[in-house]
């Protein structure tokens, strides 16, 4: 799965508005790549700043409690907490980096960390605490690497959100499908969507078109190579990608997707909550929202493991804590970041929000294995998501080269094919050419 709009729904209350393009803003001027690496002194002391993203007031008591406990353990440290709105978060990061005013410990997403790490503004936590790599769930530690720098990691993983499958059991059965056999591959998902379209008579659709949300995740699950081995060129222009576009075009024409969902962002919660959609967003947080806002549909909601494809891919959307590279108090900043992201603190946070620990021992807490009596979708969603985080050997997260600009360029061509303005092969070829132009432009900057 990619870091799609459906997955982001799960962490929406925590990170809303923060996911802007990693290349939409540049870091220019002095202070960007010139930051000097701080060194450990062996003394955990000093005043450090800690920035979070849109956690107040909902999580004020939790975060302040974590800070208070750390200061009690390390009385020579003072943590100054600042919480900022999601809107314009990346722009603020850029402005602070240019002004030399980054906080010592900063909340970053898998998108926004690229703005700073790629320009030498973050400490390499693998060099600081490389032994921690084995303590995280599969894929979490790797989310904060950059291409060509596989030995370096630029943030401590914090909370994560996995993809799951949610569907309206009643509509699914009306389409002649067996709820005990949900789709596990993209191809099966499309086959079932076609059957739903044929049986629904136009009364409901199978899923949202949303090609930007589905790519490159669907292609990764199908084993389509997004990049060459050197990660310097996009290589998705394959027969399998063409087949995907052709299938989307066919399903769109047959009514498997709401027509308007191809070109504009509809409220998927409203459509699913109104019984107009079989498959809902792939996030545990969505299940909680439906429970609150559409209890009748919630009663018919079933959850299952995510569509992973033949390679067993699962996507992980992760938040992290980065350390300012030239912080004056590296020991205090690193110890605090580890403290916030340790197992017990992550478990406690997960009890207050629909998120999961990136820390493997935290995820082993019985809270995440509890399936209740097997009938409550929210309880099952938590358990299913946790199980996938524990066992998925691979991840299908969006590569850092697939920026918002690349995604937009690909989607523009795909949309034209889905609506019949051009053939699928031409669309995929043009999409790959456009993506590689953007990649080359970025490399020259």
PDB file of C-alpha atoms in Angstrom, residues 163-344:
ATOM      1  CA  UNK A 163      -3.702  -0.608   6.075  1.00  0.00           C
ATOM      2  CA  UNK A 164      -6.608  -2.998   6.607  1.00  0.00           C
ATOM      3  CA  UNK A 165      -9.660  -3.929   4.523  1.00  0.00           C
ATOM      4  CA  UNK A 166     -13.098  -2.645   5.491  1.00  0.00           C
ATOM      5  CA  UNK A 167     -16.325  -3.549   3.728  1.00  0.00           C
ATOM      6  CA  UNK A 168     -20.095  -3.508   4.072  1.00  0.00           C
ATOM      7  CA  UNK A 169     -20.902  -7.163   4.713  1.00  0.00           C
ATOM      8  CA  UNK A 170     -24.550  -6.862   3.675  1.00  0.00           C
ATOM      9  CA  UNK A 171     -23.813  -5.249   0.302  1.00  0.00           C
ATOM     10  CA  UNK A 172     -20.964  -7.684  -0.230  1.00  0.00           C
ATOM     11  CA  UNK A 173     -23.286 -10.629   0.248  1.00  0.00           C
ATOM     12  CA  UNK A 174     -25.954  -9.064  -1.974  1.00  0.00           C
ATOM     13  CA  UNK A 175     -23.345  -9.101  -4.729  1.00  0.00           C
ATOM     14  CA  UNK A 176     -22.984 -12.863  -4.271  1.00  0.00           C
ATOM     15  CA  UNK A 177     -19.638 -12.681  -2.493  1.00  0.00           C
ATOM     16  CA  UNK A 178     -18.554 -14.658   0.555  1.00  0.00           C
ATOM     17  CA  UNK A 179     -17.483 -12.410   3.491  1.00  0.00           C
ATOM     18  CA  UNK A 180     -15.197 -15.189   4.730  1.00  0.00           C
ATOM     19  CA  UNK A 181     -13.176 -14.905   1.510  1.00  0.00           C
ATOM     20  CA  UNK A 182     -12.268 -11.216   1.050  1.00  0.00           C
ATOM     21  CA  UNK A 183      -9.769 -10.275  -1.670  1.00  0.00           C
ATOM     22  CA  UNK A 184      -6.065 -10.595  -0.932  1.00  0.00           C
ATOM     23  CA  UNK A 185      -4.592  -9.381  -4.239  1.00  0.00           C
ATOM     24  CA  UNK A 186      -5.259  -6.361  -6.431  1.00  0.00           C
ATOM     25  CA  UNK A 187      -6.507  -8.663  -9.176  1.00  0.00           C
ATOM     26  CA  UNK A 188      -8.996 -10.348  -6.826  1.00  0.00           C
ATOM     27  CA  UNK A 189     -10.124  -6.938  -5.591  1.00  0.00           C
ATOM     28  CA  UNK A 190     -10.854  -5.853  -9.155  1.00  0.00           C
ATOM     29  CA  UNK A 191     -12.657  -9.129  -9.928  1.00  0.00           C
ATOM     30  CA  UNK A 192     -14.914  -8.645  -6.931  1.00  0.00           C
ATOM     31  CA  UNK A 193     -15.503  -4.995  -7.829  1.00  0.00           C
ATOM     32  CA  UNK A 194     -16.680  -6.104 -11.283  1.00  0.00           C
ATOM     33  CA  UNK A 195     -19.116  -8.563  -9.737  1.00  0.00           C
ATOM     34  CA  UNK A 196     -20.401  -5.902  -7.350  1.00  0.00           C
ATOM     35  CA  UNK A 197     -21.013  -3.526 -10.268  1.00  0.00           C
ATOM     36  CA  UNK A 198     -22.876  -6.232 -12.178  1.00  0.00           C
ATOM     37  CA  UNK A 199     -25.128  -7.133  -9.240  1.00  0.00           C
ATOM     38  CA  UNK A 200     -25.774  -3.703  -7.695  1.00  0.00           C
ATOM     39  CA  UNK A 201     -27.908  -2.292 -10.493  1.00  0.00           C
ATOM     40  CA  UNK A 202     -26.325   1.092  -9.889  1.00  0.00           C
ATOM     41  CA  UNK A 203     -27.582   1.283  -6.306  1.00  0.00           C
ATOM     42  CA  UNK A 204     -24.065   1.266  -4.893  1.00  0.00           C
ATOM     43  CA  UNK A 205     -20.465   1.110  -6.102  1.00  0.00           C
ATOM     44  CA  UNK A 206     -17.532  -1.048  -5.083  1.00  0.00           C
ATOM     45  CA  UNK A 207     -14.771   1.485  -4.361  1.00  0.00           C
ATOM     46  CA  UNK A 208     -13.573   5.019  -5.013  1.00  0.00           C
ATOM     47  CA  UNK A 209     -11.581   5.580  -8.204  1.00  0.00           C
ATOM     48  CA  UNK A 210      -8.939   7.771  -6.528  1.00  0.00           C
ATOM     49  CA  UNK A 211      -5.935   6.793  -8.695  1.00  0.00           C
ATOM     50  CA  UNK A 212      -3.659   9.095  -6.716  1.00  0.00           C
ATOM     51  CA  UNK A 213      -4.508   7.195  -3.569  1.00  0.00           C
ATOM     52  CA  UNK A 214      -4.087   3.801  -5.247  1.00  0.00           C
ATOM     53  CA  UNK A 215      -0.727   4.498  -6.872  1.00  0.00           C
ATOM     54  CA  UNK A 216       1.998   3.447  -6.631  1.00  0.00           C
ATOM     55  CA  UNK A 217       0.702   1.018  -3.981  1.00  0.00           C
ATOM     56  CA  UNK A 218      -1.368  -1.141  -6.333  1.00  0.00           C
ATOM     57  CA  UNK A 219       1.563  -1.425  -8.728  1.00  0.00           C
ATOM     58  CA  UNK A 220       3.937  -2.393  -5.943  1.00  0.00           C
ATOM     59  CA  UNK A 221       1.552  -5.095  -4.767  1.00  0.00           C
ATOM     60  CA  UNK A 222       1.416  -6.443  -8.319  1.00  0.00           C
ATOM     61  CA  UNK A 223       5.197  -6.675  -8.435  1.00  0.00           C
ATOM     62  CA  UNK A 224       5.605  -3.810 -10.903  1.00  0.00           C
ATOM     63  CA  UNK A 225       9.063  -2.234 -10.478  1.00  0.00           C
ATOM     64  CA  UNK A 226       8.546   1.420  -9.625  1.00  0.00           C
ATOM     65  CA  UNK A 227      12.249   2.300  -9.865  1.00  0.00           C
ATOM     66  CA  UNK A 228      15.370   0.767 -11.360  1.00  0.00           C
ATOM     67  CA  UNK A 229      17.807  -0.958  -8.929  1.00  0.00           C
ATOM     68  CA  UNK A 230      19.852   2.238  -8.623  1.00  0.00           C
ATOM     69  CA  UNK A 231      16.646   4.162  -7.807  1.00  0.00           C
ATOM     70  CA  UNK A 232      17.540   6.809 -10.358  1.00  0.00           C
ATOM     71  CA  UNK A 233      14.766   6.203 -12.928  1.00  0.00           C
ATOM     72  CA  UNK A 234      11.103   5.260 -12.852  1.00  0.00           C
ATOM     73  CA  UNK A 235      10.493   1.933 -14.563  1.00  0.00           C
ATOM     74  CA  UNK A 236       6.779   1.282 -14.031  1.00  0.00           C
ATOM     75  CA  UNK A 237       6.052   1.403 -17.776  1.00  0.00           C
ATOM     76  CA  UNK A 238       5.310  -2.314 -18.028  1.00  0.00           C
ATOM     77  CA  UNK A 239       2.596  -4.512 -19.502  1.00  0.00           C
ATOM     78  CA  UNK A 240       1.260  -5.096 -15.984  1.00  0.00           C
ATOM     79  CA  UNK A 241       0.860  -1.361 -15.389  1.00  0.00           C
ATOM     80  CA  UNK A 242      -0.943  -1.069 -18.719  1.00  0.00           C
ATOM     81  CA  UNK A 243      -3.223  -3.932 -17.680  1.00  0.00           C
ATOM     82  CA  UNK A 244      -3.986  -2.123 -14.412  1.00  0.00           C
ATOM     83  CA  UNK A 245      -5.016   1.022 -16.281  1.00  0.00           C
ATOM     84  CA  UNK A 246      -7.144  -0.978 -18.707  1.00  0.00           C
ATOM     85  CA  UNK A 247      -8.877  -2.729 -15.819  1.00  0.00           C
ATOM     86  CA  UNK A 248      -9.560   0.574 -14.083  1.00  0.00           C
ATOM     87  CA  UNK A 249     -11.040   1.942 -17.311  1.00  0.00           C
ATOM     88  CA  UNK A 250     -13.300  -1.094 -17.685  1.00  0.00           C
ATOM     89  CA  UNK A 251     -14.446  -1.016 -14.061  1.00  0.00           C
ATOM     90  CA  UNK A 252     -15.120   2.710 -14.260  1.00  0.00           C
ATOM     91  CA  UNK A 253     -17.261   2.229 -17.337  1.00  0.00           C
ATOM     92  CA  UNK A 254     -19.202  -0.582 -15.636  1.00  0.00           C
ATOM     93  CA  UNK A 255     -20.026   1.523 -12.576  1.00  0.00           C
ATOM     94  CA  UNK A 256     -17.724  -0.148 -10.068  1.00  0.00           C
ATOM     95  CA  UNK A 257     -16.639   3.335  -8.950  1.00  0.00           C
ATOM     96  CA  UNK A 258     -18.669   6.511  -8.455  1.00  0.00           C
ATOM     97  CA  UNK A 259     -18.127   8.519 -11.657  1.00  0.00           C
ATOM     98  CA  UNK A 260     -17.349  11.720  -9.797  1.00  0.00           C
ATOM     99  CA  UNK A 261     -14.662  10.065  -7.679  1.00  0.00           C
ATOM    100  CA  UNK A 262     -12.187  10.021 -10.567  1.00  0.00           C
ATOM    101  CA  UNK A 263     -11.661  13.758 -10.823  1.00  0.00           C
ATOM    102  CA  UNK A 264     -12.602  15.135  -7.449  1.00  0.00           C
ATOM    103  CA  UNK A 265     -12.266  14.122  -3.844  1.00  0.00           C
ATOM    104  CA  UNK A 266     -15.596  12.915  -2.508  1.00  0.00           C
ATOM    105  CA  UNK A 267     -16.291  12.281   1.137  1.00  0.00           C
ATOM    106  CA  UNK A 268     -15.740   8.543   1.260  1.00  0.00           C
ATOM    107  CA  UNK A 269     -16.988   8.401   4.848  1.00  0.00           C
ATOM    108  CA  UNK A 270     -20.302   9.879   3.757  1.00  0.00           C
ATOM    109  CA  UNK A 271     -20.688   7.518   0.804  1.00  0.00           C
ATOM    110  CA  UNK A 272     -19.799   4.447   2.830  1.00  0.00           C
ATOM    111  CA  UNK A 273     -21.868   5.630   5.789  1.00  0.00           C
ATOM    112  CA  UNK A 274     -24.813   6.139   3.451  1.00  0.00           C
ATOM    113  CA  UNK A 275     -24.630   2.567   2.171  1.00  0.00           C
ATOM    114  CA  UNK A 276     -23.471   3.630  -1.288  1.00  0.00           C
ATOM    115  CA  UNK A 277     -20.066   1.972  -1.216  1.00  0.00           C
ATOM    116  CA  UNK A 278     -18.948  -1.592  -0.462  1.00  0.00           C
ATOM    117  CA  UNK A 279     -15.286  -1.033   0.366  1.00  0.00           C
ATOM    118  CA  UNK A 280     -14.405   1.712   2.831  1.00  0.00           C
ATOM    119  CA  UNK A 281     -11.078   3.395   3.555  1.00  0.00           C
ATOM    120  CA  UNK A 282      -8.340   0.998   4.587  1.00  0.00           C
ATOM    121  CA  UNK A 283      -7.712   2.287   8.064  1.00  0.00           C
ATOM    122  CA  UNK A 284      -8.659   1.331  11.626  1.00  0.00           C
ATOM    123  CA  UNK A 285      -9.450   4.980  12.341  1.00  0.00           C
ATOM    124  CA  UNK A 286     -12.178   4.947   9.713  1.00  0.00           C
ATOM    125  CA  UNK A 287     -13.955   2.119  11.530  1.00  0.00           C
ATOM    126  CA  UNK A 288     -14.092   4.231  14.662  1.00  0.00           C
ATOM    127  CA  UNK A 289     -15.519   7.167  12.687  1.00  0.00           C
ATOM    128  CA  UNK A 290     -18.258   5.013  11.156  1.00  0.00           C
ATOM    129  CA  UNK A 291     -19.137   3.638  14.590  1.00  0.00           C
ATOM    130  CA  UNK A 292     -19.736   7.181  15.780  1.00  0.00           C
ATOM    131  CA  UNK A 293     -21.354   8.695  12.689  1.00  0.00           C
ATOM    132  CA  UNK A 294     -23.208   5.823  10.991  1.00  0.00           C
ATOM    133  CA  UNK A 295     -24.035   3.169  13.602  1.00  0.00           C
ATOM    134  CA  UNK A 296     -26.412   1.251  11.317  1.00  0.00           C
ATOM    135  CA  UNK A 297     -23.728   0.793   8.659  1.00  0.00           C
ATOM    136  CA  UNK A 298     -21.151   0.130  11.373  1.00  0.00           C
ATOM    137  CA  UNK A 299     -23.235  -2.866  12.438  1.00  0.00           C
ATOM    138  CA  UNK A 300     -22.782  -4.245   8.905  1.00  0.00           C
ATOM    139  CA  UNK A 301     -19.085  -3.423   8.666  1.00  0.00           C
ATOM    140  CA  UNK A 302     -16.558  -6.233   8.477  1.00  0.00           C
ATOM    141  CA  UNK A 303     -12.781  -5.957   8.636  1.00  0.00           C
ATOM    142  CA  UNK A 304     -10.045  -8.167   7.231  1.00  0.00           C
ATOM    143  CA  UNK A 305      -6.377  -8.095   6.428  1.00  0.00           C
ATOM    144  CA  UNK A 306      -5.298  -5.611   3.790  1.00  0.00           C
ATOM    145  CA  UNK A 307      -5.071  -6.426   0.125  1.00  0.00           C
ATOM    146  CA  UNK A 308      -1.372  -7.273   0.089  1.00  0.00           C
ATOM    147  CA  UNK A 309      -0.724  -8.803  -3.301  1.00  0.00           C
ATOM    148  CA  UNK A 310       1.273 -11.911  -4.105  1.00  0.00           C
ATOM    149  CA  UNK A 311       4.415 -10.421  -2.530  1.00  0.00           C
ATOM    150  CA  UNK A 312       2.768  -9.898   0.846  1.00  0.00           C
ATOM    151  CA  UNK A 313       3.232  -6.129   0.833  1.00  0.00           C
ATOM    152  CA  UNK A 314       1.713  -4.000   3.563  1.00  0.00           C
ATOM    153  CA  UNK A 315       1.979  -0.266   3.853  1.00  0.00           C
ATOM    154  CA  UNK A 316       2.971   1.512   7.040  1.00  0.00           C
ATOM    155  CA  UNK A 317       2.236   5.186   7.484  1.00  0.00           C
ATOM    156  CA  UNK A 318       4.606   6.419  10.169  1.00  0.00           C
ATOM    157  CA  UNK A 319       5.256   9.483  12.270  1.00  0.00           C
ATOM    158  CA  UNK A 320       8.680  10.037  13.799  1.00  0.00           C
ATOM    159  CA  UNK A 321      10.892  12.254  15.920  1.00  0.00           C
ATOM    160  CA  UNK A 322      13.908  13.811  14.258  1.00  0.00           C
ATOM    161  CA  UNK A 323      16.896  15.327  16.040  1.00  0.00           C
ATOM    162  CA  UNK A 324      18.334  18.644  14.925  1.00  0.00           C
ATOM    163  CA  UNK A 325      21.786  17.857  13.584  1.00  0.00           C
ATOM    164  CA  UNK A 326      23.532  20.748  15.334  1.00  0.00           C
ATOM    165  CA  UNK A 327      21.578  20.635  18.581  1.00  0.00           C
ATOM    166  CA  UNK A 328      23.533  21.959  21.539  1.00  0.00           C
ATOM    167  CA  UNK A 329      22.266  19.125  23.724  1.00  0.00           C
ATOM    168  CA  UNK A 330      22.476  15.950  21.664  1.00  0.00           C
ATOM    169  CA  UNK A 331      22.407  13.554  24.625  1.00  0.00           C
ATOM    170  CA  UNK A 332      19.270  15.137  26.065  1.00  0.00           C
ATOM    171  CA  UNK A 333      17.537  15.321  22.673  1.00  0.00           C
ATOM    172  CA  UNK A 334      18.339  11.711  21.753  1.00  0.00           C
ATOM    173  CA  UNK A 335      17.358  10.328  25.146  1.00  0.00           C
ATOM    174  CA  UNK A 336      14.112  12.270  25.075  1.00  0.00           C
ATOM    175  CA  UNK A 337      13.217  11.053  21.566  1.00  0.00           C
ATOM    176  CA  UNK A 338      13.863   7.470  22.664  1.00  0.00           C
ATOM    177  CA  UNK A 339      11.789   8.067  25.795  1.00  0.00           C
ATOM    178  CA  UNK A 340       8.771   9.342  23.867  1.00  0.00           C
ATOM    179  CA  UNK A 341       8.979   6.442  21.401  1.00  0.00           C
ATOM    180  CA  UNK A 342       9.626   3.612  23.854  1.00  0.00           C
ATOM    181  CA  UNK A 343       7.209   0.707  24.146  1.00  0.00           C
ATOM    182  CA  UNK A 344       5.215   1.725  27.256  1.00  0.00           C
TER     183      UNK A 344
END
